[in-house]
PDB file of C-alpha atoms in Angstrom:
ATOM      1  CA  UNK T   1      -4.139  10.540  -8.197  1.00 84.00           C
ATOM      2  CA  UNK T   2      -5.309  13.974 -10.006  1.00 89.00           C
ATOM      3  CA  UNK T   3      -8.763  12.551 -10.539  1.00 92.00           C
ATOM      4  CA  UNK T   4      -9.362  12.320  -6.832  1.00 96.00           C
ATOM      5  CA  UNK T   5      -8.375  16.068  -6.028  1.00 95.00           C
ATOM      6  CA  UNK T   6     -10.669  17.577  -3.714  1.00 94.00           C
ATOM      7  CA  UNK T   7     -12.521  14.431  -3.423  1.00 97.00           C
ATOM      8  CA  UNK T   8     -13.682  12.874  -0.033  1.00 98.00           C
ATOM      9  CA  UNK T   9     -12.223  10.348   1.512  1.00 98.00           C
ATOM     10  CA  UNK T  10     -13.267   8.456   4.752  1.00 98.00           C
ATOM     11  CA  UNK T  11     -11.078   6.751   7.174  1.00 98.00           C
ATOM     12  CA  UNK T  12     -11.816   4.254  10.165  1.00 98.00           C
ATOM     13  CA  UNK T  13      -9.986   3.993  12.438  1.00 96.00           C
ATOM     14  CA  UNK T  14      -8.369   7.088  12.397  1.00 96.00           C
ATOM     15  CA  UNK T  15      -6.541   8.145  15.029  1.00 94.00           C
ATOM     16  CA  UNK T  16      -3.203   5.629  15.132  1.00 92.00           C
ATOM     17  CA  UNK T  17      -1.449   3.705  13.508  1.00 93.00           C
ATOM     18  CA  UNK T  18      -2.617   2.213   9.831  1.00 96.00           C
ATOM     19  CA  UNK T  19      -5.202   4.604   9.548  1.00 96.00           C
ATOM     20  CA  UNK T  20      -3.575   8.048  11.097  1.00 96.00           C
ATOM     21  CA  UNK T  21      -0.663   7.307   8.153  1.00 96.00           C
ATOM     22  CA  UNK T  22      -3.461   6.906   6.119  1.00 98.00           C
ATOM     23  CA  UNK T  23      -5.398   9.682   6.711  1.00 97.00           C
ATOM     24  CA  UNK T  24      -2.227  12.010   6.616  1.00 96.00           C
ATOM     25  CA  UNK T  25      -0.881  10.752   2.959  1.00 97.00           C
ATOM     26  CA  UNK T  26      -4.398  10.994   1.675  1.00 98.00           C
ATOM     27  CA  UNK T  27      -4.410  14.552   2.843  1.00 97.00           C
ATOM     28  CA  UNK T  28      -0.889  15.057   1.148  1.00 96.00           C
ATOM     29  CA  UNK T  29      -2.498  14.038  -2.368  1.00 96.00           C
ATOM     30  CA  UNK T  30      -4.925  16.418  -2.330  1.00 96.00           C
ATOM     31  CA  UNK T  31      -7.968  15.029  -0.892  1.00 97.00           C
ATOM     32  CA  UNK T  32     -10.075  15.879   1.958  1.00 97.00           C
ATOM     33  CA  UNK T  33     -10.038  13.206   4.490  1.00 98.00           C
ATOM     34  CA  UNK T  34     -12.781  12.284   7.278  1.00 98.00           C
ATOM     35  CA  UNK T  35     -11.101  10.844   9.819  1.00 98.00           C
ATOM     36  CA  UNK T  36     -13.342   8.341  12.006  1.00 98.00           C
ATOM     37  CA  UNK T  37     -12.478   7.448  15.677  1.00 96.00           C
ATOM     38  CA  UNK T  38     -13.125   6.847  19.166  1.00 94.00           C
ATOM     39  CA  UNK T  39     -10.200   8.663  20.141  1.00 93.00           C
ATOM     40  CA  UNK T  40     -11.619  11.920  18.091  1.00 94.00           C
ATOM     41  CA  UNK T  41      -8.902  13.955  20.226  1.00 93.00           C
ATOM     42  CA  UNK T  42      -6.219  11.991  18.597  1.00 94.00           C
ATOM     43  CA  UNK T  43      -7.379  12.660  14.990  1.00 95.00           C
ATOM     44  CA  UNK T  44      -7.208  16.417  16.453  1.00 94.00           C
ATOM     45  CA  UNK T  45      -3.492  15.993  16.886  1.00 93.00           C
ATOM     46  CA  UNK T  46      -2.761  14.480  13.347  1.00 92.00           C
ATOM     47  CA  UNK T  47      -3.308  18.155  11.986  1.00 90.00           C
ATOM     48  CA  UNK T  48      -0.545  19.658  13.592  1.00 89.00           C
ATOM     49  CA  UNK T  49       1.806  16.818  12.276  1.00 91.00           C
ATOM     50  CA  UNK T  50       0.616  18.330   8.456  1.00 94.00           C
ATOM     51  CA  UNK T  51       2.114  21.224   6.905  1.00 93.00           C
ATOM     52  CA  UNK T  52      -0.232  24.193   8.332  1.00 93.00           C
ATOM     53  CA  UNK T  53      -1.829  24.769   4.217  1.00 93.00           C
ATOM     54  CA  UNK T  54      -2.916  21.144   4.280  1.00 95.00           C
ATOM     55  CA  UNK T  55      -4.714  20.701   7.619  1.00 95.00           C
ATOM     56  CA  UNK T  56      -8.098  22.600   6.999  1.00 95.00           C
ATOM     57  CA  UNK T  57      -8.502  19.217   4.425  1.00 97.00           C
ATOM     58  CA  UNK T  58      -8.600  16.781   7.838  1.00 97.00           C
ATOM     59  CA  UNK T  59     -11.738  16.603   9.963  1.00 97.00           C
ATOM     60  CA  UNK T  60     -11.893  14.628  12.605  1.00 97.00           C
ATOM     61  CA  UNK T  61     -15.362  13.110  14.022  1.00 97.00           C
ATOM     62  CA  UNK T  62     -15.671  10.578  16.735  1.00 97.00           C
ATOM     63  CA  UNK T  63     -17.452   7.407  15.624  1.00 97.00           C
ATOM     64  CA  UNK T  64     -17.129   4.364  17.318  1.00 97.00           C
ATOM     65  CA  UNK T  65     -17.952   1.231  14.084  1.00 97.00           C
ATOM     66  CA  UNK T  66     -19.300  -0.979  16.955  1.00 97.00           C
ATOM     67  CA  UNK T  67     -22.737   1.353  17.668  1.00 97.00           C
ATOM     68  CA  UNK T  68     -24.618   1.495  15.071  1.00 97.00           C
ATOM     69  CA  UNK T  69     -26.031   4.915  15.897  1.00 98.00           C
ATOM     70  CA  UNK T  70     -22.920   6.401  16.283  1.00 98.00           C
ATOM     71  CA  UNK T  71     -22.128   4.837  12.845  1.00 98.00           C
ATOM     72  CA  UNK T  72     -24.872   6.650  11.476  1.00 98.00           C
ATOM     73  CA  UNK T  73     -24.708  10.067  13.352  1.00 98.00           C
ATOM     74  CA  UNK T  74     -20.879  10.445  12.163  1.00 98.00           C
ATOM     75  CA  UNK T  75     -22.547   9.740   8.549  1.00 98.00           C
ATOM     76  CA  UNK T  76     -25.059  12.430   9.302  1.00 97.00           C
ATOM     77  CA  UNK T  77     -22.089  14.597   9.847  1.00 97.00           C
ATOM     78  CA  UNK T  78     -20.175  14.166   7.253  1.00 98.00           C
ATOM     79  CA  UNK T  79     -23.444  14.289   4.428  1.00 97.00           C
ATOM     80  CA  UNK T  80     -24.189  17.667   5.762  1.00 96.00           C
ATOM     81  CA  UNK T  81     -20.464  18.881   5.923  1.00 96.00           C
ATOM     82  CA  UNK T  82     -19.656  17.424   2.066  1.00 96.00           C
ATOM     83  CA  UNK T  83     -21.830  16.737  -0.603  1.00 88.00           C
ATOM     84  CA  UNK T  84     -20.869  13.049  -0.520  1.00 95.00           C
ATOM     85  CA  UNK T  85     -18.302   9.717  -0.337  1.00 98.00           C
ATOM     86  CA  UNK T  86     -16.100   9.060  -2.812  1.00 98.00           C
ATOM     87  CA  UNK T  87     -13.486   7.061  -1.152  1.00 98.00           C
ATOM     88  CA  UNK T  88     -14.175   4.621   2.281  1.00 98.00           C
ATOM     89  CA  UNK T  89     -11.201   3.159   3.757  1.00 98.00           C
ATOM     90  CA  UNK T  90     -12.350   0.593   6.109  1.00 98.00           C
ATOM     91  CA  UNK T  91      -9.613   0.406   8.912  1.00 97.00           C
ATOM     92  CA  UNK T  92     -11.037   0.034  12.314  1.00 96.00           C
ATOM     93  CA  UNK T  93     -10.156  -3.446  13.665  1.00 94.00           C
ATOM     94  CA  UNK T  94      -9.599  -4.790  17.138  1.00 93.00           C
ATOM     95  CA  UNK T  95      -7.492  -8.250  18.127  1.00 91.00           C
ATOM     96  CA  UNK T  96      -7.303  -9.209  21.979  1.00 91.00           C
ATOM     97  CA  UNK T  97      -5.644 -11.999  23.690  1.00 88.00           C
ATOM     98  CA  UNK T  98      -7.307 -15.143  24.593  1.00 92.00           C
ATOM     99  CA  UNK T  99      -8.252 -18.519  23.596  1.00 92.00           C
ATOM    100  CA  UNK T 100     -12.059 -18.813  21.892  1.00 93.00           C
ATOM    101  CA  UNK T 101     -12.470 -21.551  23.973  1.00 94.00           C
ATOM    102  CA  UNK T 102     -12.283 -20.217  27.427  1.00 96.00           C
ATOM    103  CA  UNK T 103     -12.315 -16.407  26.652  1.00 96.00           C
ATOM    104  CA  UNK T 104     -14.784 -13.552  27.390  1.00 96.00           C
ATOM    105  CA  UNK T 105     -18.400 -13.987  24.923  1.00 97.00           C
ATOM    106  CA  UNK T 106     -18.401 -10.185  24.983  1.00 96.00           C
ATOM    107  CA  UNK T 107     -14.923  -9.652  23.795  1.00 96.00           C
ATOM    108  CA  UNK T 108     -15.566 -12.268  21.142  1.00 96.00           C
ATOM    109  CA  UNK T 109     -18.379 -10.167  19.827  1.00 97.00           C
ATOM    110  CA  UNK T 110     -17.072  -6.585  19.980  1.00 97.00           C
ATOM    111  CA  UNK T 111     -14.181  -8.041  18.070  1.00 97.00           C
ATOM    112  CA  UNK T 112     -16.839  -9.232  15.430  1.00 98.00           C
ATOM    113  CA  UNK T 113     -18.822  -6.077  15.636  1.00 97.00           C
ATOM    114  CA  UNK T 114     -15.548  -3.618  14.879  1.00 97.00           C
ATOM    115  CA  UNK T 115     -13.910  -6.116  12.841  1.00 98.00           C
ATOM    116  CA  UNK T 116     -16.882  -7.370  10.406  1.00 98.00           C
ATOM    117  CA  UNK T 117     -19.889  -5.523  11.204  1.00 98.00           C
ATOM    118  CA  UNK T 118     -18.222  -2.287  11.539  1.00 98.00           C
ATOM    119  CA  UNK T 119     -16.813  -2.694   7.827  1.00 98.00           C
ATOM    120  CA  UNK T 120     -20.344  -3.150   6.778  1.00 98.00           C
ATOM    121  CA  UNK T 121     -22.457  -0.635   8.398  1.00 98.00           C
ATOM    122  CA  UNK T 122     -19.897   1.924   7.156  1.00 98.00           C
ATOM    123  CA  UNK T 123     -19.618   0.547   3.600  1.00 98.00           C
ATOM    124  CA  UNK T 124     -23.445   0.675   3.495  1.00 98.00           C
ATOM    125  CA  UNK T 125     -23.156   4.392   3.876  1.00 98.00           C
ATOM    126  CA  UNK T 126     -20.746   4.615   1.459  1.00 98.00           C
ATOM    127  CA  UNK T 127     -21.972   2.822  -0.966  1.00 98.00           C
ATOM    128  CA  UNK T 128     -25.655   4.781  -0.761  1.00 98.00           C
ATOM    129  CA  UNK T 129     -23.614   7.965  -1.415  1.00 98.00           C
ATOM    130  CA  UNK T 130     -21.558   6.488  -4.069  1.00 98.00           C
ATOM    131  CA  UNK T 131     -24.403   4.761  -6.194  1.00 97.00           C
ATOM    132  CA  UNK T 132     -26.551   8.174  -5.568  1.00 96.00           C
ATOM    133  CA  UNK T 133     -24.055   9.958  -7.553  1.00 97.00           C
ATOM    134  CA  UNK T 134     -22.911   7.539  -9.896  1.00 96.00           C
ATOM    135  CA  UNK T 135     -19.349   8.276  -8.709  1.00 96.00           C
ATOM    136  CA  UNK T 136     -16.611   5.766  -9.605  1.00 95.00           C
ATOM    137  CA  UNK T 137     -16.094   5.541  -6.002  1.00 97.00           C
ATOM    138  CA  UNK T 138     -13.525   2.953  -4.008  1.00 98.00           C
ATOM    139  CA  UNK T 139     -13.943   1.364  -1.177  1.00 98.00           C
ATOM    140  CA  UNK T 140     -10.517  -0.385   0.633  1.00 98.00           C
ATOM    141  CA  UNK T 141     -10.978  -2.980   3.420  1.00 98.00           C
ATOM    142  CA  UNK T 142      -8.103  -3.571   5.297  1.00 98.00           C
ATOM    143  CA  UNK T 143      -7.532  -7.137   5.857  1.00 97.00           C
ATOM    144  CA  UNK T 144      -5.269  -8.955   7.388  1.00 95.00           C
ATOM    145  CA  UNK T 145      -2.811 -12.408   5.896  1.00 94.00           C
ATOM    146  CA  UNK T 146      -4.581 -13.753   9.131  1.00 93.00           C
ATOM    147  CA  UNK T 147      -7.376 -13.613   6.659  1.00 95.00           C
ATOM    148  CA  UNK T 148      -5.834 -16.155   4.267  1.00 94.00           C
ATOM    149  CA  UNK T 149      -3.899 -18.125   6.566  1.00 91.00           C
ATOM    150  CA  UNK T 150      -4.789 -18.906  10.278  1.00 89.00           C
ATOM    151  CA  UNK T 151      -2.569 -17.567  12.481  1.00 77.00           C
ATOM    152  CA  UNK T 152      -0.815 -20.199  14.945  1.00 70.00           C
ATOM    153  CA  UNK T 153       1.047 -19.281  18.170  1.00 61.00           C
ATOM    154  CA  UNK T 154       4.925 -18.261  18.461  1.00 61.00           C
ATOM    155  CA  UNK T 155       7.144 -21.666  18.793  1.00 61.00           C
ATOM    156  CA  UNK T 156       4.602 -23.995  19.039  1.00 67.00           C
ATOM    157  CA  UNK T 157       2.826 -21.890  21.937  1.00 77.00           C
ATOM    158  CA  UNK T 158      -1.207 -21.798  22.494  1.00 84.00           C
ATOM    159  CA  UNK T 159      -2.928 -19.306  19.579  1.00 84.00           C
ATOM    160  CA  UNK T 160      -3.914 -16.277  21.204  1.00 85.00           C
ATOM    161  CA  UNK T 161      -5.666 -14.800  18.604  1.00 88.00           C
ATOM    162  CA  UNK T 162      -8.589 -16.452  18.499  1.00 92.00           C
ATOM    163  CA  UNK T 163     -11.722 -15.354  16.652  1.00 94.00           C
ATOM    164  CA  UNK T 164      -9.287 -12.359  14.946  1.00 94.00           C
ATOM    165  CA  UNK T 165      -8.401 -14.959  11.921  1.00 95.00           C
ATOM    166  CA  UNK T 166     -12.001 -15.958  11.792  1.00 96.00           C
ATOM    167  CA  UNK T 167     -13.340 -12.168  11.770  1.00 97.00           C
ATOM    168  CA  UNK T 168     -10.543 -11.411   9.100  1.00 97.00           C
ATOM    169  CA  UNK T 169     -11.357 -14.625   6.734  1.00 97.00           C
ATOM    170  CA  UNK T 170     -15.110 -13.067   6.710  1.00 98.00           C
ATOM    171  CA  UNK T 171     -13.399  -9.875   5.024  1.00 98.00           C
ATOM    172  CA  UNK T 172     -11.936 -11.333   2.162  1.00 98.00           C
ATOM    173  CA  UNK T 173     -15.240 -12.995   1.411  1.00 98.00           C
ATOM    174  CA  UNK T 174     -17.257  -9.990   1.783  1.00 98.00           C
ATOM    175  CA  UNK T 175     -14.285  -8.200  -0.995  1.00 98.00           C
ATOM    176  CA  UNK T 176     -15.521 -10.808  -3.300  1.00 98.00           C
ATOM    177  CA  UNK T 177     -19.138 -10.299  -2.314  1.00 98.00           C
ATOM    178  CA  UNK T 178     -18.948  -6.758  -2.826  1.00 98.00           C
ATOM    179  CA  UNK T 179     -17.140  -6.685  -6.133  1.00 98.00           C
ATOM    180  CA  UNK T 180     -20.035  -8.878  -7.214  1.00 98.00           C
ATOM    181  CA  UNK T 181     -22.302  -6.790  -5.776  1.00 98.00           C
ATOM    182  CA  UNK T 182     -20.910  -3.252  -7.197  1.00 98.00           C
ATOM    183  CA  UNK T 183     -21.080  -4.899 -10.527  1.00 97.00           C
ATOM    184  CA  UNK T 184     -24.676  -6.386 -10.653  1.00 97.00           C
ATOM    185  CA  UNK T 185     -26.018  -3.135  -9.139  1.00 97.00           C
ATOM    186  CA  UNK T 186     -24.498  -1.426 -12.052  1.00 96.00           C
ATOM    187  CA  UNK T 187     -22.114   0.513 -10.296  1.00 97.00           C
ATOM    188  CA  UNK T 188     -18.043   1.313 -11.475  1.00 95.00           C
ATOM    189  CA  UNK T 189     -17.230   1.063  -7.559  1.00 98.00           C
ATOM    190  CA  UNK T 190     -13.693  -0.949  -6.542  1.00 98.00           C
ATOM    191  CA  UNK T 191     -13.321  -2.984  -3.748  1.00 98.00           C
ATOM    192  CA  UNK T 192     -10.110  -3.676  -2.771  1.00 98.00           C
ATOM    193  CA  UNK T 193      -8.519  -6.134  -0.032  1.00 98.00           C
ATOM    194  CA  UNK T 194      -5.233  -5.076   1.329  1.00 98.00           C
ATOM    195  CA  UNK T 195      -3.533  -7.859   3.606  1.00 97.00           C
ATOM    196  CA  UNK T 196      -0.648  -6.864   5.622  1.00 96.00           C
ATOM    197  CA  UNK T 197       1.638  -8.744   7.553  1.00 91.00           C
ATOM    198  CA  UNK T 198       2.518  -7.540  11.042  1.00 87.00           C
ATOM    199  CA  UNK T 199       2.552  -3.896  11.311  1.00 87.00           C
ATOM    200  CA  UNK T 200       4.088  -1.616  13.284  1.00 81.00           C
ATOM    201  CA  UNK T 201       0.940  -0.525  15.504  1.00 69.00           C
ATOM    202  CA  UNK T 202      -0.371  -0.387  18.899  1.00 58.00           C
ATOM    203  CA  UNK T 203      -2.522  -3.679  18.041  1.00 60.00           C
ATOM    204  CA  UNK T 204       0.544  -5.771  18.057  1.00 55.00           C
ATOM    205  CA  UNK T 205       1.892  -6.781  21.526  1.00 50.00           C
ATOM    206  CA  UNK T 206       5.340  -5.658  22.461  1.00 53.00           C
ATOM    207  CA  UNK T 207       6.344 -10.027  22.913  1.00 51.00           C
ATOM    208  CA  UNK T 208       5.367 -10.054  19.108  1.00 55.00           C
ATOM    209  CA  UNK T 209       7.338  -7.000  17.645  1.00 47.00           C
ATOM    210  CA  UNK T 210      10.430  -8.612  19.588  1.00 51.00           C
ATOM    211  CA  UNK T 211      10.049 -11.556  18.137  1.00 52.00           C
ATOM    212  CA  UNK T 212       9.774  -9.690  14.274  1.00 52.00           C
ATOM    213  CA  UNK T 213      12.756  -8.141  15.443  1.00 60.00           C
ATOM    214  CA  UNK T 214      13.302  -5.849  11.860  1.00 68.00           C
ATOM    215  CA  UNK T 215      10.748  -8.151   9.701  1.00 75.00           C
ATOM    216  CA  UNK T 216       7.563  -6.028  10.441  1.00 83.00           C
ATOM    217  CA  UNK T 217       6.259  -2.920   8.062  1.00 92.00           C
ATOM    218  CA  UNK T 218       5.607   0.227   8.703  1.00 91.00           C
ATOM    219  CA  UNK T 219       1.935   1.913   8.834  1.00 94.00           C
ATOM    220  CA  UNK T 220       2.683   3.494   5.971  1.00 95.00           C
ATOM    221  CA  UNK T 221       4.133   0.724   3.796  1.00 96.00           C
ATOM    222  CA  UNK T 222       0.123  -0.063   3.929  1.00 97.00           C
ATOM    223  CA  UNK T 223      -1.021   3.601   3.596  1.00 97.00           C
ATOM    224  CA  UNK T 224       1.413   3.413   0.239  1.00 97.00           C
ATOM    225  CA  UNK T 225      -0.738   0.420  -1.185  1.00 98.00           C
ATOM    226  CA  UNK T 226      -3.620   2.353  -0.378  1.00 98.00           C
ATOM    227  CA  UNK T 227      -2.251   5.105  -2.774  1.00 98.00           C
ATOM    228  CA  UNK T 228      -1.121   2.996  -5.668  1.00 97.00           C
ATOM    229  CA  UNK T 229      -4.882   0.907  -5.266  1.00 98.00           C
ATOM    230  CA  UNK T 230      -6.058   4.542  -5.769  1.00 98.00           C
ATOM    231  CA  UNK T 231      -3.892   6.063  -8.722  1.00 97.00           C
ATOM    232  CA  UNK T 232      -4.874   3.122 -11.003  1.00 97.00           C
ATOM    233  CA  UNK T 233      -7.201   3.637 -13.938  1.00 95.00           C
ATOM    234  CA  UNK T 234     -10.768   3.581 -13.465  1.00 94.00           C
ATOM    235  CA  UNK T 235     -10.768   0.236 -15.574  1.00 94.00           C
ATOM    236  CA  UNK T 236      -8.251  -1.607 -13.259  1.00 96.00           C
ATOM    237  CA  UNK T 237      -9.834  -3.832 -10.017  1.00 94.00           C
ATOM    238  CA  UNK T 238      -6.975  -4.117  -7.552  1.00 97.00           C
ATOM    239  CA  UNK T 239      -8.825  -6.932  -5.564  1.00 96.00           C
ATOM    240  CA  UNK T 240      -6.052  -7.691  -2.939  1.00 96.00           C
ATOM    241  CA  UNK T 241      -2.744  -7.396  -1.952  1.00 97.00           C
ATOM    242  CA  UNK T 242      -0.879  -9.404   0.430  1.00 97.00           C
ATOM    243  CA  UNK T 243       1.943  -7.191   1.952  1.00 96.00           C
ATOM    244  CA  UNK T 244       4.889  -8.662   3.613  1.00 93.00           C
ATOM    245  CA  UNK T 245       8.263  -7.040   4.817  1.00 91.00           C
ATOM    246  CA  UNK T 246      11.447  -9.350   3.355  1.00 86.00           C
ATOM    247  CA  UNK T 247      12.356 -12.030   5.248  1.00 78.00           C
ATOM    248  CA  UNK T 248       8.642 -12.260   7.132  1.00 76.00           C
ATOM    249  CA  UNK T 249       8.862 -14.970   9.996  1.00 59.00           C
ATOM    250  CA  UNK T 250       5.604 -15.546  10.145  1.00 57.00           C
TER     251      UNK T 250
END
């Protein structure tokens, strides 16, 4: 990780969960860390859980990856606070109950807009300041095994996670669009795919985490992947890892 010291890092979806453990280990090895959020106030609170020499390297800005001007305006911020992106971790994502056939049209779309669009309106920034520079930059979506398997309901039950799979399956094909992409443009930028499991977060219902009972990882099992993606030579592509805990149910 010494090559990345003092470099910055971006992280959506900041302020729980995946991306607060995240944005606190990245912090721990050295970096400074933009961390990106609707709940800005919560990002606030992750400094005081860092040793009080390491929390000056954590700045919080709100952003919410569904408007695309506030997409841009926490961009704005951070180009005039740091001279550029080096790292984008692309975390943000949103699931919510329901069938596709009968649910809400608007909650089928804003999970589309945070969990696809979102991913690419930020990596567009990201990728403007890395190719600028001609940084060997990263960029990490975090995906989801309902992105390589569709997710069916609990014991035979009615799925309830309808267009989440769908939004998730468009991620790993946009990891293998990008790494295409990075490479034709001429550019020494990763892309990497990580694919948990079920996670310890608030995005997973309290029914679910019952039913995991101790077969469910911790935010930062992922937030460790995210580490070793980043400590590997600049000639290695990590292109995706699917993360399980031992004796996954699912």
């Amino acid at each position: 990780m010494e090559r990345w010291l003092n470099k910055v890092a971006v992280v959506t979806g900041a302020s729980s969960g995946i991306g607060a453990a995240t944005a606190k280990d990245l912090v721990q090895a050295g970096l400074q860390v933009v961390g990106l959020a609707r709940r800005v106030d919560r990002v606030e609170e992750l400094k005081h859980q860092l040793p009080a020499d390491k929390r000056q390297y954590l700045t919080a800005i709100k952003c919410d990856v569904t408007d695309v001007e506030s997409v841009n305006e926490a961009f704005k911020q951070i180009f005039r606070k740091f001279d550029g992106i080096d790292i984008l971790v692309n975390n943000a994502g949103r699931i919510v109950g329901g069938q596709l056939c009968t649910m809400d049209i608007a909650e089928v779309q804003n999970i589309l807009q945070t969990n696809v669009m979102g991913v690419i309106h930020c990596t567009q920034h990201a990728f403007k300041s890395m190719k600028e520079r001609n940084v060997n930059g990263h960029v990490i979506i975090i995906n989801s095994i309902a992105g390589h398997n569709v997710v069916s309901g609990a014991h035979g039950e009615t799925p309830v996670t309808n267009v989440y799979s769908p939004s998730k399956y468009a991620l790993t094909a946009i990891t293998e669009i990008y790494r295409r992409e990075f490479s034709g443009l001429g550019t020494k930028i990763k892309i990497t795919s990580i694919s948990p499991a079920l996670v310890e977060t608030e995005l997973v219902g309290e029914h679910v985490k019952r039913l995991a009972k101790d077969h469910i990882l911790s935010p930062h099992d992922i937030s460790n992947a995210v580490i070793y993606t980043l400590s590997t030579p600049p000639h290695v592509q990590v292109h995706d890892i699917i993360i399980k805990p031992l004796g996954d149910l699912f």
